[in-house]
PDB file of C-alpha atoms in Angstrom:
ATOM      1  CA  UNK A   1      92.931 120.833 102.267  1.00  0.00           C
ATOM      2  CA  UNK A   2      93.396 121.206  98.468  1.00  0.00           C
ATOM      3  CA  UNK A   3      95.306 118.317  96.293  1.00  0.00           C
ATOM      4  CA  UNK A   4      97.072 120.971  95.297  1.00  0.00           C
ATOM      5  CA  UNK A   5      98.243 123.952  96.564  1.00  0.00           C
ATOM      6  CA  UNK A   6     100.473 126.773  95.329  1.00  0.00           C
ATOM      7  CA  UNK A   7     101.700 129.756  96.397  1.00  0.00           C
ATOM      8  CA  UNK A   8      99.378 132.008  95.857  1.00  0.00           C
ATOM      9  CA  UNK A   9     101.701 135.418  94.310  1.00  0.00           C
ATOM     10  CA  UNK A  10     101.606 137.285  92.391  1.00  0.00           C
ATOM     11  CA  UNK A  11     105.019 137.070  92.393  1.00  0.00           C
ATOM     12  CA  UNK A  12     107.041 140.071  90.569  1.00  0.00           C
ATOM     13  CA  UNK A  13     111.158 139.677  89.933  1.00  0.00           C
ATOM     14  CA  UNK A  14     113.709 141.867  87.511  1.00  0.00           C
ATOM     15  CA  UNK A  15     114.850 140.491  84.809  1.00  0.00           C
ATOM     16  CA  UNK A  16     117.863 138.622  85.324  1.00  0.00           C
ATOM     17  CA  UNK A  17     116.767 137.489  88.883  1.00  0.00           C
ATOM     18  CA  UNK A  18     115.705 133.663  90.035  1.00  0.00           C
ATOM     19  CA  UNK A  19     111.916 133.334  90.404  1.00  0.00           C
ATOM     20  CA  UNK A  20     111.358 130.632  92.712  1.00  0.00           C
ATOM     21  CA  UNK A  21     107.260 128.591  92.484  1.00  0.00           C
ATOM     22  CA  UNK A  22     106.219 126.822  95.444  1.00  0.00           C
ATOM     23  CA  UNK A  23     103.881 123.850  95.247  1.00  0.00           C
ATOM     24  CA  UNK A  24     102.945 120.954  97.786  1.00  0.00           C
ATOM     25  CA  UNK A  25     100.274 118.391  97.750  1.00  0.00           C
ATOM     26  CA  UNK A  26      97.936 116.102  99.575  1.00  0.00           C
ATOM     27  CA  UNK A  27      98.246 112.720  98.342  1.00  0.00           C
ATOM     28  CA  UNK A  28     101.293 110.410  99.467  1.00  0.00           C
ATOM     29  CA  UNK A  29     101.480 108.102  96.906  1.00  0.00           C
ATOM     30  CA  UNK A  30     101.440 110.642  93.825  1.00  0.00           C
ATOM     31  CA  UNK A  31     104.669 109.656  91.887  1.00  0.00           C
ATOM     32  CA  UNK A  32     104.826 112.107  88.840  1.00  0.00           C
ATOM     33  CA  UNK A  33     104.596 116.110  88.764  1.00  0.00           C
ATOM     34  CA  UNK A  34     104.642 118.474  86.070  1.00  0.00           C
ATOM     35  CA  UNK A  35     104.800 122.141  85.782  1.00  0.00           C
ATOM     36  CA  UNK A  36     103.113 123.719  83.067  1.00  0.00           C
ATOM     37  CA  UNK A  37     103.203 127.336  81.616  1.00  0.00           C
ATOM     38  CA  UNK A  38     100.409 129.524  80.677  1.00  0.00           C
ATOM     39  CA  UNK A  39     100.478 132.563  78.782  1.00  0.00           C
ATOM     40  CA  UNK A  40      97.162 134.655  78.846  1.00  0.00           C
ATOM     41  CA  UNK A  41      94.471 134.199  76.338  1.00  0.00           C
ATOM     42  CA  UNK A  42      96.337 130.802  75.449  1.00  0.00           C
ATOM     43  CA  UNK A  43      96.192 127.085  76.838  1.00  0.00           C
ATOM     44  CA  UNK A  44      98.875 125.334  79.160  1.00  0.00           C
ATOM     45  CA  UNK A  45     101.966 124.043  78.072  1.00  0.00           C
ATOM     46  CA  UNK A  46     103.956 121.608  79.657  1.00  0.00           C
ATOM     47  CA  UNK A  47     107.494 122.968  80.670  1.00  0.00           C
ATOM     48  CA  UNK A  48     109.326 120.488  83.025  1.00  0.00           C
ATOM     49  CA  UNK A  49     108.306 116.902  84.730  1.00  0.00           C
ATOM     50  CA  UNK A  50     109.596 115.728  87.531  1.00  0.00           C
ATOM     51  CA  UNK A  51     109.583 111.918  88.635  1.00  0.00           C
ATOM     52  CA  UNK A  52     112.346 111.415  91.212  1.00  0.00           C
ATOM     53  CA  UNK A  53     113.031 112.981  94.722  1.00  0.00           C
ATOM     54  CA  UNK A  54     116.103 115.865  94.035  1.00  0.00           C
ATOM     55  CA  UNK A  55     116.703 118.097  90.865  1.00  0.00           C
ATOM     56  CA  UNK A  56     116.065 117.944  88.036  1.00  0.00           C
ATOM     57  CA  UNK A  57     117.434 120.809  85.493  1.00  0.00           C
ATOM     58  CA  UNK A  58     116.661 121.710  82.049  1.00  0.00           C
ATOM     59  CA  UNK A  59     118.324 125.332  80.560  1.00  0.00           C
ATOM     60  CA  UNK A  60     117.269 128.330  83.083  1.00  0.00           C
ATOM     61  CA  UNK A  61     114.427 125.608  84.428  1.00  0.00           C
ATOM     62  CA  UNK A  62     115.407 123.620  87.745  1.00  0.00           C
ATOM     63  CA  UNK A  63     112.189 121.455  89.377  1.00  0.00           C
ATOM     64  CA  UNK A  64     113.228 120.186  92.878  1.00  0.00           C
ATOM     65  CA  UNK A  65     110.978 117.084  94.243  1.00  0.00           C
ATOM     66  CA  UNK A  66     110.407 115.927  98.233  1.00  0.00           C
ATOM     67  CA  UNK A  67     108.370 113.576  98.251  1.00  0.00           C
ATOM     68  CA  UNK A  68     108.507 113.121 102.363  1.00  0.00           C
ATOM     69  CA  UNK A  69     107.625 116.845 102.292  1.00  0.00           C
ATOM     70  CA  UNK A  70     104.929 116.495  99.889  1.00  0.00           C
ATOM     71  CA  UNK A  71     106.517 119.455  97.859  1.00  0.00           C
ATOM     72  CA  UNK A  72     107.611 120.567  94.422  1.00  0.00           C
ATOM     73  CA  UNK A  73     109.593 123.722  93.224  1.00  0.00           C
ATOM     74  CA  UNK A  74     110.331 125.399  90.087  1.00  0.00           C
ATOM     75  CA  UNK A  75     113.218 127.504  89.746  1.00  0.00           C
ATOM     76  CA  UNK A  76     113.590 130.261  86.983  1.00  0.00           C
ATOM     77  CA  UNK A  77     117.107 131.628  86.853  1.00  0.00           C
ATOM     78  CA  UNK A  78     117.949 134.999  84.625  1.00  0.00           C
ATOM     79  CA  UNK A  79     114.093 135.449  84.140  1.00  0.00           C
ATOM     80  CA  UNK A  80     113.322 137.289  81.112  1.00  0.00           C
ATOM     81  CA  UNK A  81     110.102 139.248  80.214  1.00  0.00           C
ATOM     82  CA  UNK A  82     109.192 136.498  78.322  1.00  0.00           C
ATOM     83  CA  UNK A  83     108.974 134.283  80.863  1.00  0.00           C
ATOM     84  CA  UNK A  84     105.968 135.949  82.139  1.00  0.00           C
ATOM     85  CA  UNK A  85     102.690 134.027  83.112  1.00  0.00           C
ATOM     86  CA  UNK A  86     100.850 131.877  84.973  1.00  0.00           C
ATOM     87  CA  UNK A  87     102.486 128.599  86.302  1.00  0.00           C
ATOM     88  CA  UNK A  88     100.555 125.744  86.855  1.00  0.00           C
ATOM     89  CA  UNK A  89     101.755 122.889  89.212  1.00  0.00           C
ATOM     90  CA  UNK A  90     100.604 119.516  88.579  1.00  0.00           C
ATOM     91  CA  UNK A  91     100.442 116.130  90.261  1.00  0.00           C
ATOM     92  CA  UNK A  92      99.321 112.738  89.048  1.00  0.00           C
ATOM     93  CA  UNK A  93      97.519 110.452  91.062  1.00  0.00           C
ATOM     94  CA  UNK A  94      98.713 106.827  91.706  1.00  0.00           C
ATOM     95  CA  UNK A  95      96.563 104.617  93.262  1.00  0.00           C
ATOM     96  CA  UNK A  96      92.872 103.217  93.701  1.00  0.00           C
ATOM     97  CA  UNK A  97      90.372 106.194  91.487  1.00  0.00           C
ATOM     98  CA  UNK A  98      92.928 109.165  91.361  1.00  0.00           C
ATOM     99  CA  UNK A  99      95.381 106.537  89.214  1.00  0.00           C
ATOM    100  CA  UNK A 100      96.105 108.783  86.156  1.00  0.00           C
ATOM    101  CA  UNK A 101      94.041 111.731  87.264  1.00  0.00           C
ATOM    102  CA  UNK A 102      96.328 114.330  86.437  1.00  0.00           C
ATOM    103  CA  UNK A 103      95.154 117.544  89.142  1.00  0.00           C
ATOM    104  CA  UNK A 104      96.273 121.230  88.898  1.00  0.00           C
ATOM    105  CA  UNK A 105      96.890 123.976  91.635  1.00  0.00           C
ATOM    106  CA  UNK A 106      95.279 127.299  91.308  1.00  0.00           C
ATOM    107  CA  UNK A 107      98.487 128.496  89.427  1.00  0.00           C
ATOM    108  CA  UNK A 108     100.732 131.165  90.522  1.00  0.00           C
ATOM    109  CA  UNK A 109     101.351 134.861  88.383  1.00  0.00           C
ATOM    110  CA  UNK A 110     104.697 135.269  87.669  1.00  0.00           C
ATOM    111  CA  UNK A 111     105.570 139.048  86.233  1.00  0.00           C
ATOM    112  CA  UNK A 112     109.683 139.324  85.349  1.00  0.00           C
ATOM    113  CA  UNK A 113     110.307 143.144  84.824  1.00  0.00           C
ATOM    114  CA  UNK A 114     112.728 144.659  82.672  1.00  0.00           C
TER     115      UNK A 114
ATOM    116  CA  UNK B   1     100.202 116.248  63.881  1.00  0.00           C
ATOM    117  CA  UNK B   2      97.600 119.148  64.371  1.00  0.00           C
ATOM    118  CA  UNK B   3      97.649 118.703  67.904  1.00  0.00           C
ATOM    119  CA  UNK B   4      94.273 118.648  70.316  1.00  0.00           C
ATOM    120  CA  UNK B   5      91.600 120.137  67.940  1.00  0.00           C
ATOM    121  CA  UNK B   6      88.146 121.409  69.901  1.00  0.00           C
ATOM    122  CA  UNK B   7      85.136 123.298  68.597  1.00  0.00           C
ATOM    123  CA  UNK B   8      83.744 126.226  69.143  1.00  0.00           C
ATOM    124  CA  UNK B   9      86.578 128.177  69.683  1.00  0.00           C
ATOM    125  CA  UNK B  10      83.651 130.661  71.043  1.00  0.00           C
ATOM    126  CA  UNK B  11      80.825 130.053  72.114  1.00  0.00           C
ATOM    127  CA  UNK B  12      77.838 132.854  73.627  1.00  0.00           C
ATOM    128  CA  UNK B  13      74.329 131.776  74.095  1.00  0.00           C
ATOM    129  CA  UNK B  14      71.375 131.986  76.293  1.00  0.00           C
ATOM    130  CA  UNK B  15      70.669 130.850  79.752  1.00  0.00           C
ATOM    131  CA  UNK B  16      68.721 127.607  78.860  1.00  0.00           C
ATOM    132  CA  UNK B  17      70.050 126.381  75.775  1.00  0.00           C
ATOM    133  CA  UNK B  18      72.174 123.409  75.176  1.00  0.00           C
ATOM    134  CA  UNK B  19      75.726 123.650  74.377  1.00  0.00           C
ATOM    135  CA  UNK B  20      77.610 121.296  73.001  1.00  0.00           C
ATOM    136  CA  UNK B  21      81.620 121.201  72.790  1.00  0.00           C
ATOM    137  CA  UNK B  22      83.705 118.825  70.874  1.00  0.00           C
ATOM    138  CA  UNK B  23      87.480 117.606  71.025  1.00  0.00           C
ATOM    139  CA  UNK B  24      89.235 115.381  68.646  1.00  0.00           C
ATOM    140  CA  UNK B  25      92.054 114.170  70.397  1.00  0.00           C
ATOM    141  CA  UNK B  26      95.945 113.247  68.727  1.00  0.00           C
ATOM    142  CA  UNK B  27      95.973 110.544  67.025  1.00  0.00           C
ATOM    143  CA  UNK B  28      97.406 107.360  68.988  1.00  0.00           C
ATOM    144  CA  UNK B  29      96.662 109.274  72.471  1.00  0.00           C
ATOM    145  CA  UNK B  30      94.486 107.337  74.611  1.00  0.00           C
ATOM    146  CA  UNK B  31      93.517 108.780  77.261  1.00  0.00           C
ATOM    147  CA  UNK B  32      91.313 112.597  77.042  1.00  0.00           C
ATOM    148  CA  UNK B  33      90.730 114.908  79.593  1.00  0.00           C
ATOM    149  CA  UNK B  34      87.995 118.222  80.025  1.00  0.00           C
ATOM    150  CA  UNK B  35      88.697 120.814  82.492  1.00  0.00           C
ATOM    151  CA  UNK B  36      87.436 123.753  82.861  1.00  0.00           C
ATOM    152  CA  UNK B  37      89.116 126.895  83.857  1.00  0.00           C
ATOM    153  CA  UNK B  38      87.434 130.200  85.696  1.00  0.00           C
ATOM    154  CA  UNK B  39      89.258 132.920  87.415  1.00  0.00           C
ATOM    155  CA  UNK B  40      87.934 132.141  90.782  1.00  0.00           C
ATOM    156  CA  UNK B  41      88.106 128.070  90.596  1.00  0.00           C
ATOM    157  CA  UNK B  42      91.058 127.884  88.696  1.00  0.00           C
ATOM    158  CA  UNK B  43      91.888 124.881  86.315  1.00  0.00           C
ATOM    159  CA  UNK B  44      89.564 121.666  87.426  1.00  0.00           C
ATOM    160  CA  UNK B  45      89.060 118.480  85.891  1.00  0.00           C
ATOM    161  CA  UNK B  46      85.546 117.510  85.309  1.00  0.00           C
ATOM    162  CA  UNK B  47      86.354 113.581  83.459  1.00  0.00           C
ATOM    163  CA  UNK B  48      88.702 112.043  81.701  1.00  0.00           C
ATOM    164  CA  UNK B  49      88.116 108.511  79.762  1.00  0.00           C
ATOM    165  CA  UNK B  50      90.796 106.463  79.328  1.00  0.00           C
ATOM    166  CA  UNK B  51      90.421 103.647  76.482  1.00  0.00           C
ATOM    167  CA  UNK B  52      87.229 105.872  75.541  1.00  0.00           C
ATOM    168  CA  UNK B  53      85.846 104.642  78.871  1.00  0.00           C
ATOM    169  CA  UNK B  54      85.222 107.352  81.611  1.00  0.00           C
ATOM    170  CA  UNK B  55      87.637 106.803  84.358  1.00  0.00           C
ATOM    171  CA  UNK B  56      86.765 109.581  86.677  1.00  0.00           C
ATOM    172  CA  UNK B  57      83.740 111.663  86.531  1.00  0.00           C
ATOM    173  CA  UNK B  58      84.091 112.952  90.257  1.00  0.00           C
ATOM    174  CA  UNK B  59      84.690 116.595  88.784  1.00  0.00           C
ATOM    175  CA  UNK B  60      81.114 116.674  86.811  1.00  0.00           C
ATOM    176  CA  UNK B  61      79.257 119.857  88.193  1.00  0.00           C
ATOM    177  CA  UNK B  62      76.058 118.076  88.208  1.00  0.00           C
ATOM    178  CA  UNK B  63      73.596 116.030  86.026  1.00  0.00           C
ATOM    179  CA  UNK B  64      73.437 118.875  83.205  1.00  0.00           C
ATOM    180  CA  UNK B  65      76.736 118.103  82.762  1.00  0.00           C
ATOM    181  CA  UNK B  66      77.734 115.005  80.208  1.00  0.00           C
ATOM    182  CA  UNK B  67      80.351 114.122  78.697  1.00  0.00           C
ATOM    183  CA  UNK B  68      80.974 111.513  75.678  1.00  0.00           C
ATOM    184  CA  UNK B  69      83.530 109.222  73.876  1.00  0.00           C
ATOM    185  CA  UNK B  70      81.843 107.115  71.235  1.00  0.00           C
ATOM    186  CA  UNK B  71      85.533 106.216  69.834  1.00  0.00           C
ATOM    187  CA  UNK B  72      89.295 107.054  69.876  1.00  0.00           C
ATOM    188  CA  UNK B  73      88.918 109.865  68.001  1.00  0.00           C
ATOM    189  CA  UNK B  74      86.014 111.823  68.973  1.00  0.00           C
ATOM    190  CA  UNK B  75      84.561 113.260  72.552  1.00  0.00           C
ATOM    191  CA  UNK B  76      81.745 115.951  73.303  1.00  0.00           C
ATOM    192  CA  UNK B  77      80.944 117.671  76.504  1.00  0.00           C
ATOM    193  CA  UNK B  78      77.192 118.901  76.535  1.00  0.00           C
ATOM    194  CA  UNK B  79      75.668 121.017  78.692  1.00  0.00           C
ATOM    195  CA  UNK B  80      71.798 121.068  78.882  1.00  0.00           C
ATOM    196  CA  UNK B  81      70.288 123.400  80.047  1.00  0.00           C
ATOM    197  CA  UNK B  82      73.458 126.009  80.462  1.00  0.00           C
ATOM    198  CA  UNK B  83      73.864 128.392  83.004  1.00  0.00           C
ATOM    199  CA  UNK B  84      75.378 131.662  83.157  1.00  0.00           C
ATOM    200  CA  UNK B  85      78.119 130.134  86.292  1.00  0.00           C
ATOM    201  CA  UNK B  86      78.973 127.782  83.472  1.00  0.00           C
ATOM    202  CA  UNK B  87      80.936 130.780  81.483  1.00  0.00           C
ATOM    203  CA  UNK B  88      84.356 129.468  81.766  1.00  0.00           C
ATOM    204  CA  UNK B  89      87.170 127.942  79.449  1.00  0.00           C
ATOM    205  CA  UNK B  90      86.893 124.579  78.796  1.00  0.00           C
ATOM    206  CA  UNK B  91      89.680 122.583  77.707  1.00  0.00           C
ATOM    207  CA  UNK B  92      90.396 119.305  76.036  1.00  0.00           C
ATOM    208  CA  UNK B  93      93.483 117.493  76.330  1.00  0.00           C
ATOM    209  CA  UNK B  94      95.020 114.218  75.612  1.00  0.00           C
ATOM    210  CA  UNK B  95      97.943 112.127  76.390  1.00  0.00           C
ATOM    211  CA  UNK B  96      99.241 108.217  75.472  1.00  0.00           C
ATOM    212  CA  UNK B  97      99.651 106.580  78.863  1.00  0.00           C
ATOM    213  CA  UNK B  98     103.344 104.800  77.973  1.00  0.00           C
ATOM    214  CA  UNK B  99     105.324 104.552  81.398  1.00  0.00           C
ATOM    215  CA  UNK B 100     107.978 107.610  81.610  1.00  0.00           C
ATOM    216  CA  UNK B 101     106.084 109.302  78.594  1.00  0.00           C
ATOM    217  CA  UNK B 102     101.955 110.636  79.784  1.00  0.00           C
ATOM    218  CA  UNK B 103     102.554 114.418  79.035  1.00  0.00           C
ATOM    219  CA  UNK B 104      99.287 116.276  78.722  1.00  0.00           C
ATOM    220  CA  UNK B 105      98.943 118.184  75.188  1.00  0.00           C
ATOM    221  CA  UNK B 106      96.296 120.789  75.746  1.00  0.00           C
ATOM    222  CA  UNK B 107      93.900 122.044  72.668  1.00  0.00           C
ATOM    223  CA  UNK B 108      92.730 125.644  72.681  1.00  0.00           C
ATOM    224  CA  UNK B 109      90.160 125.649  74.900  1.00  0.00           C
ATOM    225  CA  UNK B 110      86.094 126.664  74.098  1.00  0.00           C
ATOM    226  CA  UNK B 111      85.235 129.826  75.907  1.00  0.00           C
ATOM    227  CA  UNK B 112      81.961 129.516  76.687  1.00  0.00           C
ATOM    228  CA  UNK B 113      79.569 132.325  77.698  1.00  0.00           C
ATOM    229  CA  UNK B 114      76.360 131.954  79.221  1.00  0.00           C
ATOM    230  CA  UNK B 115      73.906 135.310  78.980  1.00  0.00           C
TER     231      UNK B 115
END
């Protein structure tokens, strides 16, 4: 099983529609997860970070934490052309050697069009 | 700040030879990360140092693989001799390790390519 697993997409939406990224992962005690936003040709970018089980919402960007299910969402409402790229889901280890290891999915392709 | 600086921003050379990549991190950051990132393997995380001392090395390929942080501002990754599976996009990034505040700032990224 991969530490970190997304869904795989691509995933395609109109603009104006809610594009929904799926994420779970492995280890139990992981405490802090981060999506990040890549565009192509350029390096990740952190977008939203997400410490506590629930919602968490910042403009058109909602992440949703489980941590009994092990999973992580992000949540793009009114997606815009712009919004389109790769989005990385990331979890930080807690304990023992993964403490501070910071570990990325494979990503998932997001493609809003107009 | 000027952000996560690394060098080359490209790189192309010959099965064989040694390449070396360098990252200066932000200033007052202290902890640095490599990854590398390929199509097929997606973004992985070969070491990161915290302090300038290597935490977690797990990710290292194999022994022509090193990595380096002589002090807070400087680390290298070397790879001797290179391969042509080592064309990827490696990346540098740093973060300061403050409870509620460890977001990853990214540099660039080296695109390597290995003839």
């Amino acid at each position: 099983q991969k530490e970190v697993e997304q869904n795989s997409g691509p995933l395609s939406v109109p603009e104006g529609a809610i594009a929904s990224l799926n994420c779970t992962y492995s280890d139990r005690v992981s405490q802090s997860f981060f999506w990040y936003r890549q565009y192509s040709g350029k390096s990740p970018e952190l977008i939203m970070s997400i410490y506590s089980n629930g919602d968490k919402e910042d403009g058109r960007f909602t992440a949703q934490l489980n941590k009994a299910s092990q999973y992580v969402s992000l949540l793009i409402r009114d997606s815009q052309p712009s919004d389109s790229a790769t989005y990385l889901c990331a979890v930080q280890g807690a304990g023992g050697t993964s403490y501070g290891k910071l570990t990325f999915g494979q990503g998932t392709i997001l493609t809003v069009h107009p | 700040d000027a952000g996560v600086i690394q060098s080359p921003r490209h790189e192309v050379t010959e099965m064989g030879q040694e390449v070396t990549l360098r990252c200066k991190p932000i200033s007052g950051h202290n902890s640095l990360f490599w990854y590398r990132q390929t199509m097929m393997r997606g973004l992985e995380l070969l070491i990161y140092f915290n302090n300038n001392v290597p935490i977690d090395d797990s990710g290292m390929p194999e022994d022509r693989f090193s990595a380096k942080m002589p002090n807070a501002s400087f680390s290298t990754l070397k790879i001797q001799p290179s391969e042509p599976r080592d064309s990827a996009v490696y990346f540098c990034a740093s973060r300061v390790d403050i409870s509620g505040a460890n977001v990853l700032t990214f540099g660039a990224g080296s695109r390597l390519t290995v003839l």
